[in-house]
Amino acid sequence: MGNFSEFDLKMTRRALELAALGVGQVSPNPLVGCVIVDKNGQIVGEGTYIYDNVVHAEVIALEQAGEKARGGTAYISLEPHAHTGRTPPCTDALIKAGIKRVVCPIEDPNPLVSGRGFKVLREHQIEVVTGILAEEAHKLNEKFFVWHRKKRPFVHLKMALSLDGRISLNRTVSTTLSSQISLKRVHELRHEHDAILVGSNTVITDNPLLTDRSGRPRRRPLVRIVLDNRLRIPLNSRIVETAKDFPTIVFSNSEYEEKIKLLAEKKVKVLQQDARNLHKVLKTLYSLQIQSVLVEGGAKIAGAFVDSRLIDKVSFIYSPLIVGRSTAPVAVEGRGADSLETAFRLKNIDVKKLGEDVEITGYPTE
Ligand SMILES: NC(=O)c1ccc[n+]([C@@H]2O[C@H](COP(=O)([O-])OP(=O)(O)OC[C@H]3O[C@@H](n4cnc5c(N)ncnc54)[C@H](OP(=O)(O)O)[C@@H]3O)[C@@H](O)[C@H]2O)c1
């Protein structure tokens, strides 16, 4: 932490905004935005990192600024790297451009980068100011942080519920509880993630498509994942019928070779491992470079994730209706807690209205 002004705060916020423009287009790398301000306090360059463009946000902004960068300040959403990866070190570019001050909220969690970028800059007499909007910067790259720190994808559990906590009218009927505004929000959530995951019953009952229909560009198609040990996924389901267009993975320990062959013909990839072992499922997804997974249910899958504590974020979208039917499935059907102390508790709660619906988001306390 160093000295910073209102202007620093404003420019750092702008760097975060620029970084956010890359949502859907950077994974498995982080979101990065950069603003270059000249000696007179004028913005002379701005950059957003997009994976397929290869060039980093700092370099884009510095190129725009040209000679005006000399003696100026770089506002960057995440620590610049000091190693050679797909591109030369960004720290070199900042030093060469004559930047005198770098304002950057947080260190990069990637062990190749962490702390080293700031160290190199300081060794070159560049003032480095950290800590401004650190929480916001961390949240922006929360998937990237979990991916590096836990060596598994970020897991976000999302469910749509009635006010009495039901997720459908009954287990065998597809029920859309959410409003159009909420459904739009769901596609935004899908857009943020690399994969979407459901249980076999959800495929059988709802016959969902599970695609990203946000209309926004994404670098890699959303990977659809079904946990299905008995391999009950219907061959004529929409997921299977569209697997040639959208990557689809089924985790199953079934040895039903004939069905595996038929699914393979439809381009569904069956990974023969126990779908009940969620640690191993996530390990496999990590090895496939999947940085984040949106878990969309149903109740048993939500229960399994809650029981295993393999959840990094929760979003429940409530619609203003009461199903009031005792046989209607509740949102989470796992072993659950036997005391309030062992209940899965959330913190940093955010409440957002989506038309008449309400989205509640939180993070596990442990
Ligand atoms: N409102 C919402 O947000 C929402 C979202 C999705 C679904 N739904 C509704 O939820 C209902 C379906 O939920 P559901 O609980 O019946 O089914 P589910 O959670 O979709 O699927 C459960 C099945 O998944 C398989 N499975 C594989 N790995 C598992 C694991 N690690 N843990 C638990 N199960 C695993 C099991 O079958 P095998 O033993 O054969 O593997 C299990 O029977 C439907 O009514 C659907 O409409 C609502």
mmCIF file of C-alpha atoms and ligand atoms in Angstrom, residues 158-161 167-168 170-175 177 198-202 205-206 227-232 275-278 296-302 304 329 333, ligand 1:
data_model
loop_
_atom_site.group_PDB
_atom_site.id
_atom_site.type_symbol
_atom_site.label_atom_id
_atom_site.label_comp_id
_atom_site.label_asym_id
_atom_site.label_seq_id
_atom_site.Cartn_x
_atom_site.Cartn_y
_atom_site.Cartn_z
ATOM 1 C CA LYS A 158 -26.689 -21.655 -9.151
ATOM 2 C CA MET A 159 -30.298 -22.657 -8.523
ATOM 3 C CA ALA A 160 -33.713 -21.182 -9.366
ATOM 4 C CA LEU A 161 -36.216 -21.499 -6.526
ATOM 5 C CA ILE A 167 -36.946 -26.141 -7.585
ATOM 6 C CA SER A 168 -39.820 -27.649 -9.561
ATOM 7 C CA ASN A 170 -42.248 -32.479 -9.018
ATOM 8 C CA ARG A 171 -39.245 -34.562 -9.930
ATOM 9 C CA THR A 172 -40.564 -35.726 -13.296
ATOM 10 C CA VAL A 173 -41.880 -32.452 -14.681
ATOM 11 C CA SER A 174 -39.828 -29.644 -16.171
ATOM 12 C CA THR A 175 -40.745 -26.381 -14.453
ATOM 13 C CA LEU A 177 -39.744 -20.874 -12.160
ATOM 14 C CA VAL A 198 -25.904 -31.066 -14.187
ATOM 15 C CA GLY A 199 -27.037 -34.454 -12.929
ATOM 16 C CA SER A 200 -28.592 -37.170 -15.075
ATOM 17 C CA ASN A 201 -32.115 -36.605 -13.725
ATOM 18 C CA THR A 202 -32.052 -32.993 -14.842
ATOM 19 C CA THR A 205 -36.639 -34.409 -16.783
ATOM 20 C CA ASP A 206 -35.861 -30.992 -18.248
ATOM 21 C CA LEU A 227 -22.834 -36.703 -14.028
ATOM 22 C CA ASP A 228 -24.436 -40.012 -14.880
ATOM 23 C CA ASN A 229 -23.070 -43.223 -13.358
ATOM 24 C CA ARG A 230 -25.831 -45.428 -14.767
ATOM 25 C CA LEU A 231 -25.517 -43.814 -18.187
ATOM 26 C CA ARG A 232 -29.223 -43.015 -18.380
ATOM 27 C CA ALA A 275 -19.253 -39.394 -11.071
ATOM 28 C CA ARG A 276 -19.761 -39.614 -7.290
ATOM 29 C CA ASN A 277 -16.128 -38.766 -6.705
ATOM 30 C CA LEU A 278 -16.416 -35.013 -7.166
ATOM 31 C CA GLU A 296 -27.040 -25.875 -12.340
ATOM 32 C CA GLY A 297 -28.500 -28.773 -10.367
ATOM 33 C CA GLY A 298 -30.606 -30.687 -9.746
ATOM 34 C CA ALA A 299 -31.178 -31.216 -6.067
ATOM 35 C CA LYS A 300 -29.014 -34.337 -5.660
ATOM 36 C CA ILE A 301 -26.074 -32.815 -7.482
ATOM 37 C CA ALA A 302 -26.388 -29.606 -5.439
ATOM 38 C CA ALA A 304 -23.357 -33.685 -3.316
ATOM 39 C CA PRO A 329 -38.202 -31.217 -4.696
ATOM 40 C CA GLU A 333 -30.813 -32.856 -1.237
HETATM 41 N N1 LIG B 1 -34.774 -24.920 -10.445
HETATM 42 C C1 LIG B 1 -33.541 -25.294 -10.729
HETATM 43 O O1 LIG B 1 -32.576 -24.506 -10.569
HETATM 44 C C2 LIG B 1 -33.304 -26.664 -11.263
HETATM 45 C C3 LIG B 1 -32.090 -26.961 -11.893
HETATM 46 C C4 LIG B 1 -31.881 -28.267 -12.344
HETATM 47 C C5 LIG B 1 -32.864 -29.219 -12.131
HETATM 48 N N2 LIG B 1 -34.028 -28.886 -11.543
HETATM 49 C C6 LIG B 1 -35.046 -29.890 -11.262
HETATM 50 O O2 LIG B 1 -34.452 -30.832 -10.372
HETATM 51 C C7 LIG B 1 -35.021 -32.104 -10.584
HETATM 52 C C8 LIG B 1 -33.892 -33.074 -10.811
HETATM 53 O O3 LIG B 1 -33.080 -33.106 -9.664
HETATM 54 P P1 LIG B 1 -32.677 -34.490 -9.042
HETATM 55 O O4 LIG B 1 -32.158 -34.260 -7.692
HETATM 56 O O5 LIG B 1 -33.784 -35.447 -9.211
HETATM 57 O O6 LIG B 1 -31.549 -34.980 -10.033
HETATM 58 P P2 LIG B 1 -30.113 -34.475 -10.458
HETATM 59 O O7 LIG B 1 -29.425 -33.895 -9.303
HETATM 60 O O8 LIG B 1 -30.217 -33.707 -11.713
HETATM 61 O O9 LIG B 1 -29.449 -35.868 -10.848
HETATM 62 C C9 LIG B 1 -29.287 -36.839 -9.846
HETATM 63 C C10 LIG B 1 -28.654 -38.053 -10.418
HETATM 64 O O10 LIG B 1 -27.333 -37.756 -10.844
HETATM 65 C C11 LIG B 1 -26.547 -38.912 -10.752
HETATM 66 N N3 LIG B 1 -25.282 -38.584 -10.121
HETATM 67 C C12 LIG B 1 -24.075 -38.737 -10.699
HETATM 68 N N4 LIG B 1 -23.118 -38.292 -9.909
HETATM 69 C C13 LIG B 1 -23.697 -37.862 -8.789
HETATM 70 C C14 LIG B 1 -23.190 -37.284 -7.611
HETATM 71 N N5 LIG B 1 -21.886 -37.040 -7.457
HETATM 72 N N6 LIG B 1 -24.060 -37.005 -6.642
HETATM 73 C C15 LIG B 1 -25.378 -37.191 -6.790
HETATM 74 N N7 LIG B 1 -25.922 -37.713 -7.921
HETATM 75 C C16 LIG B 1 -25.085 -38.042 -8.911
HETATM 76 C C17 LIG B 1 -27.328 -39.912 -9.937
HETATM 77 O O11 LIG B 1 -27.750 -40.918 -10.846
HETATM 78 P P3 LIG B 1 -26.783 -42.161 -11.107
HETATM 79 O O12 LIG B 1 -26.715 -42.887 -9.816
HETATM 80 O O13 LIG B 1 -27.422 -42.865 -12.203
HETATM 81 O O14 LIG B 1 -25.465 -41.588 -11.486
HETATM 82 C C18 LIG B 1 -28.504 -39.150 -9.404
HETATM 83 O O15 LIG B 1 -29.664 -39.919 -9.330
HETATM 84 C C19 LIG B 1 -35.942 -31.960 -11.763
HETATM 85 O O16 LIG B 1 -37.247 -31.791 -11.282
HETATM 86 C C20 LIG B 1 -35.480 -30.695 -12.418
HETATM 87 O O17 LIG B 1 -36.534 -30.057 -13.119
HETATM 88 C C21 LIG B 1 -34.267 -27.638 -11.108
#
